[in-house]
Amino acid sequence: MTRILETTLFLFLAASFAACQNHTAASGDVRQAAQQAAIEESTPEMLTTDKAEGKIVKVTPDYIELDNQTVITLPVIGSDTTTIYLTVGAEKMEGKTALTETGLAWAGHLATVFQHTGILQAYSDKDNGSMQTANITAQANECELNFFKAETSGIMMSSIIQEFKGRRVLVVVQPETASAILAQLSGNPKLRVPEATYENLFVILATEGGKAEIRHLLY
């Protein structure tokens, strides 16, 4: 009888130990999964050039044509949709505010691509590189250049969308501000525009109070 009790007790303890081990392993798996989910949630989604739909070869007031034969039809002028061309300021000289030769070339190329495309207003933040980049395209469209208040980017974008319904607007800002704009309009807070990448251009088709359509292109 004693042996039976001892055997039963041994089996009970062994089963309890195994259950404890399984519970510990399961808890560890849950913690690991939670940690992985947290990492993925906080990892930014970099909008690198390889994620773009294609490179712009032609822009008119009515459509954009890409190098892969894709044609993006733009909202009709006078509609309820605002078309916003968002990009970052071109490359500046290290320690200075002036654009490098490469930066000037990029800014000039942007102006050539968007010359006479119906841009009614251009905006830039107070960064000199952004201002120089935006100003060349503003001149190519014979429109004014206004300041974009980066610290209130959400309010600025809402104002632009409301004021320029059915029109085309250029916005040139620093990468962190561009990231904030895209995160706000897309509803994805993880979107990030990389530093020192100047050929990204985002076409934002937005209606007041509605969700924006964002197209990632290169110029």
Short mmCIF file of N, CA and C in Angstrom, two decimals, residues 33-46 188-191:
data_model
loop_
_atom_site.label_atom_id
_atom_site.label_comp_id
_atom_site.label_asym_id
_atom_site.label_seq_id
_atom_site.Cartn_x
_atom_site.Cartn_y
_atom_site.Cartn_z
N ALA A 33 6.23 36.79 -28.26
CA ALA A 33 5.35 37.26 -29.33
C ALA A 33 4.94 38.71 -29.10
N ALA A 34 4.68 39.05 -27.84
CA ALA A 34 4.29 40.42 -27.51
C ALA A 34 5.43 41.39 -27.76
N GLN A 35 6.65 40.97 -27.39
CA GLN A 35 7.82 41.81 -27.63
C GLN A 35 8.05 42.02 -29.12
N GLN A 36 7.89 40.94 -29.91
CA GLN A 36 8.07 41.04 -31.35
C GLN A 36 7.03 41.97 -31.97
N ALA A 37 5.79 41.86 -31.47
CA ALA A 37 4.72 42.73 -31.98
C ALA A 37 5.00 44.19 -31.67
N ALA A 38 5.53 44.43 -30.46
CA ALA A 38 5.86 45.80 -30.06
C ALA A 38 6.97 46.37 -30.92
N ILE A 39 7.96 45.53 -31.23
CA ILE A 39 9.07 45.97 -32.09
C ILE A 39 8.55 46.31 -33.48
N GLU A 40 7.70 45.43 -34.02
CA GLU A 40 7.16 45.67 -35.36
C GLU A 40 6.29 46.92 -35.38
N GLU A 41 5.55 47.16 -34.29
CA GLU A 41 4.68 48.32 -34.21
C GLU A 41 5.48 49.61 -34.21
N SER A 42 6.66 49.59 -33.59
CA SER A 42 7.47 50.80 -33.47
C SER A 42 8.48 50.97 -34.60
N THR A 43 8.65 49.95 -35.43
CA THR A 43 9.61 50.04 -36.53
C THR A 43 9.06 50.92 -37.64
N PRO A 44 9.77 51.98 -38.02
CA PRO A 44 9.26 52.87 -39.07
C PRO A 44 9.24 52.20 -40.44
N GLU A 45 8.31 52.61 -41.26
CA GLU A 45 8.23 52.15 -42.65
C GLU A 45 8.90 53.20 -43.53
N MET A 46 10.14 52.94 -43.92
CA MET A 46 10.89 53.91 -44.70
C MET A 46 10.40 53.91 -46.15
N ASN A 188 -1.22 56.27 -41.15
CA ASN A 188 -0.17 55.32 -40.78
C ASN A 188 0.97 56.08 -40.11
N PRO A 189 1.06 56.06 -38.78
CA PRO A 189 2.08 56.84 -38.07
C PRO A 189 3.50 56.35 -38.26
N LYS A 190 3.68 55.19 -38.92
CA LYS A 190 5.03 54.63 -39.07
C LYS A 190 5.74 55.10 -40.34
N LEU A 191 5.04 55.80 -41.22
CA LEU A 191 5.65 56.23 -42.48
C LEU A 191 6.77 57.23 -42.23
#
